[in-house]
Amino acid sequence: MLRLSNAISCVLVALAAAASSSASSQPFENSAIVRTIDLGGSLVHVTTTFALKALKDAVNVYTITLTEEEIFNTSWLEVNVKGKQHPLTITYSGAPAGSKFHNLDVNLETPLDAGATLNLVLETVQTHATWPWPKEAAQDEKQSLKYETSLFVLSPYNTSVQRTKLKSSSPGILSYTTPDNVQAFTLESPVTKSGATVTYGPYNNIPSSATPEFLARYQQPVVLHYNYDYPVLEVLSLKRAAEISHWGANLNIQDDIVLHNAGPQLKGHFSRLQHQTQSFYGRGAPHVLPLFTVQLPPGIRNTYYIDQIGNVSTSRLRVAPSVARGSKNTQNSIMELKPRYPIMGGWNYTYTLGWDASLGDSGSYNSKTGKYIVSVPVMTEFPGAVVNDAELSIILPEGATDVDYVAPFPALSNDVSTHVTYLDTIGRPMVTFKYKNLTNKHAKPIYVSYRVPITAHLRKPMAVATVLLTLFTFAMVARRVDLTIHKTSTKKM
Amino acid sequence: MSEYDSMKALHNSLPPFQPLISVALLPYIALILLASTFTLAFYISTIPKTTIPGKEIPLAITASILGGFGVVALFCTVGVYV
């Protein structure tokens, strides 16, 4: 699985040209390409299915082409063989000089012979791909978003038939672009709308399209303007601190979150009266966020939801019973969070959410190597929201050595530093990971392994004992110091 | 990716983390240790003064060690998991 973030822009130096585009030497042919775009708020799921046929023997590298906008917006990408779970290995094979598209090489696990067919599914999650239009909305107006994509799915191979389906969650589609200059590929209507789905296609007999000539001649942007009935959420910054304690057998996770409503800006001022009327009659506007629900791990205790003012009491928590590590978890704890004020379009809300969990639920001990392994989730999934900047700090017990970690996806930066907290003498090692543009597909755990000798455990009691001994020594010395005023005998003159 | 999967499988197969002292016992341990510390401190204060504190020093060391463990257990009991 390759995670492409905005950092990919540094790789956009023209690399060597990829596969040749001569028809007779192409190893594959696409029988059908179907791209389904599930439109959301800040997250857009794009699933592209390639039905390919091999034209030569022993071919095992298939090239997928993505346009520049797609690459910039994609935060998560995975290619599977249809029906199989195991993702295939992908390598970035560069952008041909002067072109506006990028090639990814997919390594098919078993080489195909001429005439063999295969279905590949490319799943991507795009972030920051939609924008609110109109940009401002009053408290009782609807919310609509626009999404832009390119008409054709590019491919270095010939395609027999291709279609793109854009699915909105609500049937209110306000407008969509009608493409022109597609008579070469279809004689029927180039776009059809049915309910909440707009279909561009089917387009037949498309030649190798990963060429600048095709892009200049046929490729065009299509914009869909649709109603969206849920608030569009963005987490501007997420700072997660996971503190591991061996004395208390506890894993404390604390999230500092800045939440932003990325919907249309509020036009006019906020009327509490209108808001109360709307919630009483159940006619809330779609871009207003009065409350939201997050799913926390099972078996947590001492949960706290605070912001700068103090504890926020308008919340409800239902704790799910703890499950043994490794067995399938069917139930999560559900926390309903109601901020102090409803979050209108363009508003922010900053809060802290934290909880304690027993270390036995997420930690294990390998007696063969003498190392402890703890799994720390990178983030808690926010319903339909993108996390712009995320930072995860894992604070290990004092005196931990041989710190190592295995992450599900690479971070933008890793850092090891020292964190000092209660009863610490030498400080605790802290591993910090920084990420950008995380989606709900990134809510996976990182496994950290470390070693802590027993002498490191005894540091804390000995530190407190030293302080107490200092007090006792001071007391012993002080009670032997004579501070009484003695009567001096005066000689009678 | 397979390194991640093998680490995940290893982590799930290993026995769960067990602390040296069971967490459920920590409140009672804190109470007993801190009570002993205070009792010893009071006793030390009643020992008659001699030039060399021959009896006070070993008792002070014992009280400090008991107090050290007691304070750590107290911290964990009240929810500050150190």
XYZ file of C-alpha atoms in Angstrom:
575
model
C 0.000 0.000 0.000
C 1.465 3.328 -1.000
C 0.271 6.468 0.762
C 0.581 9.559 -1.407
C 0.420 12.891 0.363
C 1.234 16.446 -0.624
C 4.887 15.516 -0.172
C 4.714 13.735 -3.525
C 5.173 17.145 -5.164
C 8.887 16.892 -4.432
C 9.039 13.800 -6.625
C 7.565 15.673 -9.578
C 10.920 16.090 -11.265
C 10.605 14.590 -14.744
C 11.827 11.011 -14.584
C 12.535 8.616 -17.399
C 9.595 7.935 -19.688
C 7.478 4.920 -18.803
C 6.063 2.274 -21.121
C 5.907 3.021 -24.831
C 2.540 3.792 -26.277
C 2.805 1.888 -29.522
C -0.284 -0.270 -29.851
C 1.440 -3.322 -31.152
C 3.867 -3.593 -28.248
C 1.379 -3.071 -25.426
C 1.290 -5.942 -22.944
C -2.289 -5.327 -21.778
C -5.651 -4.199 -23.031
C -8.508 -2.922 -20.887
C -11.814 -4.602 -21.652
C -13.648 -2.248 -19.323
C -12.848 0.501 -16.846
C -15.540 1.531 -14.375
C -14.826 4.383 -11.965
C -17.267 4.924 -9.123
C -16.926 8.121 -7.131
C -18.739 8.209 -3.786
C -19.145 11.871 -2.996
C -18.838 12.822 0.625
C -18.050 15.970 2.534
C -14.334 16.253 3.071
C -13.603 12.675 2.000
C -14.331 11.290 -1.456
C -13.985 7.542 -2.131
C -12.990 6.657 -5.676
C -13.096 3.015 -6.726
C -11.810 2.182 -10.199
C -12.185 -1.328 -11.562
C -9.920 -2.332 -14.433
C -10.954 -5.445 -16.367
C -7.732 -6.191 -18.168
C -6.642 -8.755 -20.673
C -3.046 -9.745 -21.240
C -1.824 -9.618 -24.833
C 1.599 -11.107 -24.290
C 3.020 -13.979 -22.294
C 4.505 -13.689 -18.809
C 3.504 -10.080 -18.110
C 3.319 -9.098 -14.485
C 3.534 -5.289 -14.282
C 0.397 -3.269 -14.983
C 0.613 0.504 -15.187
C -2.091 2.753 -13.794
C -2.109 6.423 -14.744
C -3.435 9.153 -12.500
C -3.805 12.824 -13.351
C -1.913 15.468 -11.396
C -5.010 16.676 -9.530
C -5.873 13.132 -8.514
C -2.399 12.533 -7.142
C -2.387 15.785 -5.173
C -5.733 15.041 -3.586
C -5.198 11.343 -2.856
C -4.373 10.448 0.719
C -4.817 6.690 0.635
C -4.418 4.267 -2.198
C -4.676 0.527 -2.478
C -4.832 -1.907 -5.390
C -6.383 -5.352 -4.944
C -7.291 -8.176 -7.201
C -11.089 -8.137 -7.130
C -12.342 -10.418 -4.406
C -8.988 -10.812 -2.657
C -8.017 -9.028 0.543
C -4.281 -8.875 0.164
C -3.170 -5.566 -1.452
C -0.672 -5.589 -4.312
C 2.675 -3.833 -4.299
C 2.751 -0.518 -6.118
C 5.769 1.519 -7.168
C 5.727 5.079 -8.400
C 7.261 5.051 -11.834
C 7.366 8.754 -12.505
C 5.778 11.315 -14.784
C 6.886 11.342 -18.419
C 8.628 14.600 -19.280
C 6.269 17.560 -19.716
C 3.129 15.589 -18.973
C 0.451 16.227 -16.425
C -0.053 12.669 -15.279
C 1.783 10.148 -13.162
C 2.297 6.425 -13.577
C 2.056 3.768 -10.922
C 3.331 0.268 -11.602
C 1.327 -2.517 -10.007
C 3.172 -5.762 -9.437
C 0.808 -8.625 -10.265
C 1.756 -11.497 -8.042
C 1.409 -14.195 -10.691
C 2.425 -13.341 -14.287
C -0.345 -13.576 -16.839
C -0.156 -15.309 -20.195
C -1.623 -14.021 -23.437
C -5.394 -14.092 -23.356
C -5.710 -14.274 -19.553
C -8.047 -11.772 -17.895
C -7.942 -10.178 -14.470
C -9.973 -7.631 -12.510
C -8.025 -5.061 -10.552
C -9.676 -2.684 -8.107
C -7.983 0.626 -7.320
C -9.394 2.219 -4.182
C -8.411 5.744 -3.272
C -9.605 8.285 -0.749
C -9.333 11.907 -1.810
C -9.238 14.730 0.706
C -9.923 18.461 0.232
C -11.424 17.645 -3.164
C -14.808 19.291 -2.600
C -15.594 22.890 -1.839
C -18.789 24.571 -0.680
C -20.719 26.508 -3.317
C -22.225 29.025 -2.548
C -19.451 29.910 -0.148
C -21.784 31.415 2.424
C -25.077 30.145 3.764
C -27.461 31.533 6.335
C -28.450 29.514 9.370
C -31.463 27.922 7.707
C -30.196 27.467 4.149
C -29.173 24.234 2.489
C -25.580 23.189 1.964
C -24.186 22.347 -1.481
C -20.732 21.264 -2.518
C -18.885 21.095 -5.815
C -16.525 18.360 -6.907
C -14.282 18.428 -9.939
C -12.702 15.493 -11.674
C -11.486 14.728 -15.165
C -13.768 13.093 -17.670
C -11.617 10.172 -18.774
C -9.737 7.596 -16.740
C -6.286 7.610 -18.294
C -4.510 4.430 -19.178
C -1.429 3.683 -21.269
C -3.323 0.769 -22.845
C -6.294 0.693 -25.237
C -9.690 0.609 -23.586
C -12.788 -0.984 -25.079
C -15.351 0.683 -22.877
C -15.132 3.136 -19.989
C -17.640 4.808 -17.713
C -17.540 7.038 -14.657
C -20.304 7.110 -12.076
C -20.596 9.898 -9.565
C -22.804 8.972 -6.612
C -24.127 11.559 -4.261
C -25.603 10.706 -0.880
C -28.702 12.776 -1.501
C -30.813 12.911 -4.679
C -30.464 16.693 -4.917
C -27.997 17.195 -7.756
C -27.993 20.838 -8.789
C -25.886 20.743 -11.941
C -23.337 18.669 -13.789
C -21.085 19.393 -16.739
C -22.098 18.068 -20.137
C -18.914 17.048 -21.931
C -18.316 18.022 -25.544
C -16.083 16.670 -28.260
C -16.754 13.050 -27.318
C -18.440 12.047 -30.579
C -15.457 9.838 -31.351
C -16.291 7.628 -28.403
C -20.045 7.620 -28.071
C -23.013 8.336 -30.280
C -25.530 8.450 -27.437
C -25.880 11.067 -24.749
C -22.476 11.506 -23.088
C -23.938 11.949 -19.601
C -27.051 10.575 -17.915
C -28.509 11.226 -14.508
C -30.636 8.751 -12.605
C -31.650 9.536 -9.038
C -28.519 10.351 -7.109
C -26.098 8.957 -9.706
C -24.643 10.783 -12.690
C -23.012 8.510 -15.268
C -20.468 9.702 -17.814
C -20.275 7.052 -20.471
C -20.089 4.429 -21.738
C -17.258 5.643 -23.976
C -16.038 3.078 -26.460
C -12.715 2.346 -28.108
C -10.477 4.801 -26.357
C -6.871 4.549 -27.508
C -3.892 4.740 -25.253
C -4.797 7.903 -23.344
C -1.695 8.484 -21.224
C -0.296 10.828 -23.857
C -0.144 14.634 -23.966
C -2.036 14.585 -27.308
C -5.035 12.811 -25.818
C -4.977 15.113 -22.822
C -4.925 18.215 -24.976
C -7.629 16.987 -27.347
C -10.162 15.099 -25.289
C -9.542 15.370 -21.569
C -11.777 17.933 -19.869
C -12.861 18.662 -16.310
C -16.351 17.774 -15.160
C -17.854 19.562 -12.181
C -20.731 18.203 -10.168
C -22.750 20.505 -7.923
C -24.742 18.555 -5.350
C -26.591 18.964 -2.069
C -24.951 17.453 0.933
C -27.048 16.749 4.009
C -24.381 16.275 6.665
C -21.873 18.721 8.127
C -18.511 18.768 6.386
C -15.926 18.266 9.103
C -12.211 18.838 9.114
C -9.885 18.264 12.023
C -7.331 21.029 11.630
C -4.933 19.513 14.132
C -4.899 16.334 16.169
C -2.265 15.843 18.846
C -2.382 12.414 20.433
C -0.237 11.529 23.448
C -0.138 7.892 24.530
C 1.528 7.392 27.918
C 2.494 3.882 28.996
C 2.779 3.177 32.712
C 4.108 -0.081 34.065
C 3.487 0.623 37.761
C -0.180 1.295 37.115
C -0.476 -1.148 34.159
C -2.157 1.646 32.242
C -2.224 3.210 28.785
C -3.479 6.788 28.834
C -4.464 8.284 25.487
C -5.181 11.996 25.239
C -6.339 13.764 22.058
C -6.069 17.540 21.646
C -8.347 18.320 18.732
C -9.167 21.471 16.778
C -12.361 20.780 14.861
C -13.428 22.949 11.937
C -16.696 23.038 10.060
C -15.577 23.265 6.449
C -19.033 23.913 5.082
C -20.315 27.254 3.799
C -19.458 30.205 6.040
C -22.261 31.466 8.215
C -23.950 34.461 6.583
C -25.152 36.990 9.094
C -24.940 36.367 12.805
C -25.865 33.316 14.791
C -29.381 33.458 16.230
C -29.797 31.237 19.274
C -33.549 31.619 19.032
C -33.642 30.336 15.473
C -31.342 27.482 16.414
C -33.570 26.433 19.322
C -36.639 26.571 17.079
C -34.944 24.434 14.475
C -33.833 21.767 16.943
C -37.222 21.708 18.627
C -39.041 21.038 15.355
C -36.302 18.753 14.076
C -35.571 20.978 11.094
C -31.864 21.477 11.656
C -29.845 22.923 8.787
C -27.445 20.393 7.232
C -24.319 22.454 7.740
C -24.787 22.930 11.479
C -23.093 20.467 13.820
C -24.819 20.290 17.215
C -23.290 17.002 18.318
C -21.195 14.164 16.975
C -20.338 10.613 17.972
C -16.961 8.957 18.170
C -16.187 5.299 18.784
C -13.615 4.666 21.468
C -11.905 1.369 22.295
C -13.735 -1.076 24.567
C -12.914 -1.373 28.259
C -11.859 2.225 28.904
C -12.252 4.101 32.166
C -11.681 7.594 33.594
C -12.716 9.292 30.354
C -12.448 13.059 30.340
C -13.792 15.611 27.844
C -12.487 19.068 28.645
C -11.799 22.290 26.841
C -10.158 25.538 27.860
C -13.007 26.490 30.174
C -13.081 23.163 31.971
C -15.081 19.991 31.929
C -17.787 19.794 29.283
C -20.666 17.999 30.885
C -22.868 17.693 27.775
C -21.598 14.304 26.740
C -22.637 10.697 27.099
C -20.479 7.630 27.196
C -21.474 3.993 26.899
C -18.505 1.781 27.641
C -18.281 -1.543 25.850
C -16.835 -4.482 27.794
C -13.182 -5.186 27.298
C -12.172 -7.867 24.776
C -9.054 -10.028 24.877
C -6.262 -8.925 22.585
C -6.371 -10.651 19.242
C -9.983 -11.724 19.344
C -12.385 -9.902 17.074
C -13.818 -6.777 18.609
C -17.527 -6.424 17.870
C -18.436 -3.485 20.064
C -16.759 -0.145 20.630
C -17.447 2.322 23.396
C -19.663 5.073 22.061
C -19.111 8.668 23.132
C -21.587 11.365 22.155
C -19.910 14.747 22.291
C -21.984 17.893 22.357
C -19.779 20.998 22.188
C -20.644 24.072 24.186
C -22.045 25.737 21.073
C -23.309 24.327 17.766
C -20.529 24.519 15.233
C -21.757 26.634 12.329
C -20.079 26.897 8.941
C -16.544 28.211 9.225
C -16.444 27.911 13.024
C -13.805 26.080 15.027
C -13.977 24.141 18.271
C -10.992 23.095 20.380
C -11.256 20.339 22.964
C -9.358 17.567 24.720
C -10.606 14.009 24.984
C -8.706 11.407 26.969
C -9.124 8.035 28.628
C -7.274 5.323 30.529
C -7.176 1.712 29.431
C -5.653 -1.319 31.061
C -2.236 -2.065 29.587
C -3.112 -5.750 29.345
C -5.568 -4.894 26.549
C -2.932 -3.407 24.289
C 0.419 -4.565 25.687
C 2.166 -7.910 25.610
C 5.447 -9.348 26.788
C 7.774 -11.460 24.695
C 9.737 -13.572 27.173
C 12.072 -14.880 24.446
C 13.450 -11.444 23.608
C 12.544 -9.758 26.885
C 10.710 -6.981 25.049
C 7.328 -5.462 25.628
C 5.095 -4.734 22.633
C 2.305 -2.151 22.856
C -0.171 -1.298 20.101
C -1.216 2.363 19.975
C -3.896 3.452 17.459
C -2.804 6.384 15.305
C -6.168 8.118 15.469
C -9.785 7.540 16.376
C -11.947 7.607 13.305
C -13.914 10.801 12.845
C -17.130 10.196 10.929
C -16.362 11.406 7.415
C -13.678 13.882 8.387
C -10.128 14.452 7.211
C -7.353 15.194 9.700
C -5.153 17.920 8.234
C -2.230 17.668 10.649
C -1.760 14.812 13.074
C 0.937 14.198 15.635
C 1.248 11.033 17.673
C 3.595 10.915 20.670
C 4.165 7.603 22.402
C 5.658 8.106 25.876
C 7.416 4.989 27.114
C 8.227 4.145 30.738
C 11.324 5.658 32.311
C 14.493 3.777 31.475
C 13.118 2.078 28.347
C 15.836 0.928 25.950
C 15.960 -0.726 22.510
C 12.946 1.254 21.316
C 11.648 0.058 17.956
C 8.367 0.426 16.101
C 6.430 -0.949 13.149
C 3.954 1.437 11.510
C 1.105 0.593 9.078
C 2.015 3.545 6.826
C 5.021 5.858 6.772
C 4.949 9.109 8.703
C 6.163 12.482 7.469
C 8.701 12.628 10.275
C 9.807 10.570 13.262
C 11.464 11.991 16.307
C 12.801 10.578 19.572
C 13.014 12.938 22.529
C 12.734 12.940 26.309
C 9.557 13.732 28.185
C 9.604 14.569 31.890
C 6.513 14.095 34.029
C 5.595 13.066 37.605
C 8.261 11.321 39.697
C 10.773 11.235 36.830
C 14.511 11.531 37.332
C 16.071 10.820 33.929
C 12.913 11.408 31.891
C 10.984 9.086 29.607
C 11.747 8.360 25.955
C 9.091 9.784 23.670
C 8.645 8.782 20.018
C 6.776 11.362 17.910
C 5.226 10.768 14.490
C 3.835 13.528 12.292
C 1.255 13.005 9.566
C -0.792 15.022 7.082
C -4.236 14.422 5.575
C -5.294 11.321 7.438
C -8.605 9.678 6.588
C -10.777 7.032 8.171
C -8.674 4.396 6.424
C -5.660 5.429 8.495
C -7.116 4.514 11.903
C -4.692 1.633 12.427
C -2.332 0.856 15.331
C 1.420 1.335 15.540
C 3.345 -1.425 17.353
C 6.111 -0.146 19.636
C 8.550 -2.537 21.267
C 10.963 -1.705 24.077
C 12.817 -3.220 26.979
C 12.608 -2.054 30.606
C 14.875 -3.682 33.224
C 13.600 -4.098 36.773
C 16.145 -1.553 38.024
C 14.471 1.071 35.870
C 11.178 0.259 37.563
C 12.751 0.865 40.965
C 13.929 4.361 39.995
C 10.715 6.025 41.047
C 10.389 4.593 44.576
C 14.097 5.240 45.138
C 13.712 8.848 43.984
C 10.906 9.423 46.487
C 12.884 7.539 49.160
C 15.874 9.818 48.586
C 13.725 12.904 49.100
C 12.257 11.459 52.293
C 15.713 10.527 53.557
C 16.855 14.091 52.962
C 13.945 15.291 55.098
C 14.812 12.817 57.857
C 18.485 13.874 57.795
C 17.495 17.516 58.023
C 15.237 16.676 60.964
C 17.985 14.712 62.708
C 20.402 17.610 62.352
C 17.828 20.223 63.289
C 16.792 18.592 66.526
C 20.445 18.569 67.636
C 20.935 22.281 67.053
C 20.457 24.214 70.271
C 18.478 27.384 69.699
C 17.387 28.097 73.269
C 18.355 31.380 74.795
C 20.678 30.764 77.758
C 20.694 32.924 80.816
C 24.098 34.653 81.074
C 25.148 35.191 84.730
C 25.749 38.933 85.422
C 28.521 39.799 87.862
C 27.403 42.140 90.532
C 29.471 45.309 90.351
C 3.508 -4.500 4.823
C 4.180 -8.096 5.696
C 6.482 -6.928 8.497
C 3.472 -5.126 9.937
C 1.278 -8.198 9.578
C 3.838 -10.469 11.227
C 4.261 -8.000 14.101
C 0.480 -7.904 14.467
C 0.295 -11.694 14.573
C 3.154 -11.870 17.072
C 1.550 -9.256 19.299
C -1.754 -11.117 19.311
C -0.148 -14.425 20.180
C 1.924 -13.232 23.132
C 0.647 -13.229 26.727
C -0.794 -9.912 27.937
C 1.194 -7.480 30.005
C 1.311 -8.291 33.738
C 2.627 -5.717 36.201
C 5.011 -6.703 38.979
C 2.406 -5.896 41.615
C -1.256 -6.392 40.779
C -3.046 -3.074 40.308
C -6.018 -4.110 42.450
C -3.725 -4.476 45.462
C -2.151 -1.059 45.087
C -4.628 0.937 47.251
C -4.146 -1.400 50.202
C -0.391 -1.473 49.729
C -0.379 2.326 49.674
C -2.353 2.488 52.904
C -0.182 -0.001 54.765
C 3.136 1.411 53.583
C 2.248 5.024 54.240
C 0.833 4.195 57.676
C 4.077 2.396 58.534
C 6.102 5.340 57.280
C 4.220 7.798 59.471
C 4.392 5.502 62.493
C 8.150 5.066 62.109
C 8.602 8.813 61.660
C 6.743 9.469 64.905
C 8.830 6.853 66.685
C 12.059 8.338 65.372
C 11.023 11.690 66.809
C 10.678 10.140 70.296
C 14.145 8.548 70.390
C 16.326 10.371 72.986
C 18.980 12.584 71.442
C 22.519 11.149 71.348
C 25.513 12.658 69.601
C 25.687 9.849 67.024
C 22.175 8.962 65.845
C 22.882 5.243 66.004
C 19.255 4.122 66.172
C 17.744 6.891 64.069
C 19.628 6.340 60.810
C 18.592 2.729 60.035
C 15.030 3.551 61.022
C 15.068 6.649 58.788
C 16.337 4.595 55.859
C 13.609 1.987 56.389
C 10.954 4.664 56.669
C 12.191 6.360 53.473
C 12.089 3.142 51.449
C 8.623 2.280 52.712
C 7.509 5.833 52.001
C 8.972 5.721 48.491
C 6.963 2.663 47.522
C 3.949 4.008 49.361
C 3.952 7.295 47.449
C 4.239 5.521 44.085
C 1.351 3.243 45.056
C -0.613 6.294 46.218
C -0.098 8.045 42.881
C -1.414 5.014 40.996
C -4.381 4.685 43.334
C -5.627 8.226 42.769
C -5.351 7.886 38.989
C -2.003 9.491 38.189
C -0.462 6.439 36.586
C 3.257 7.149 36.937
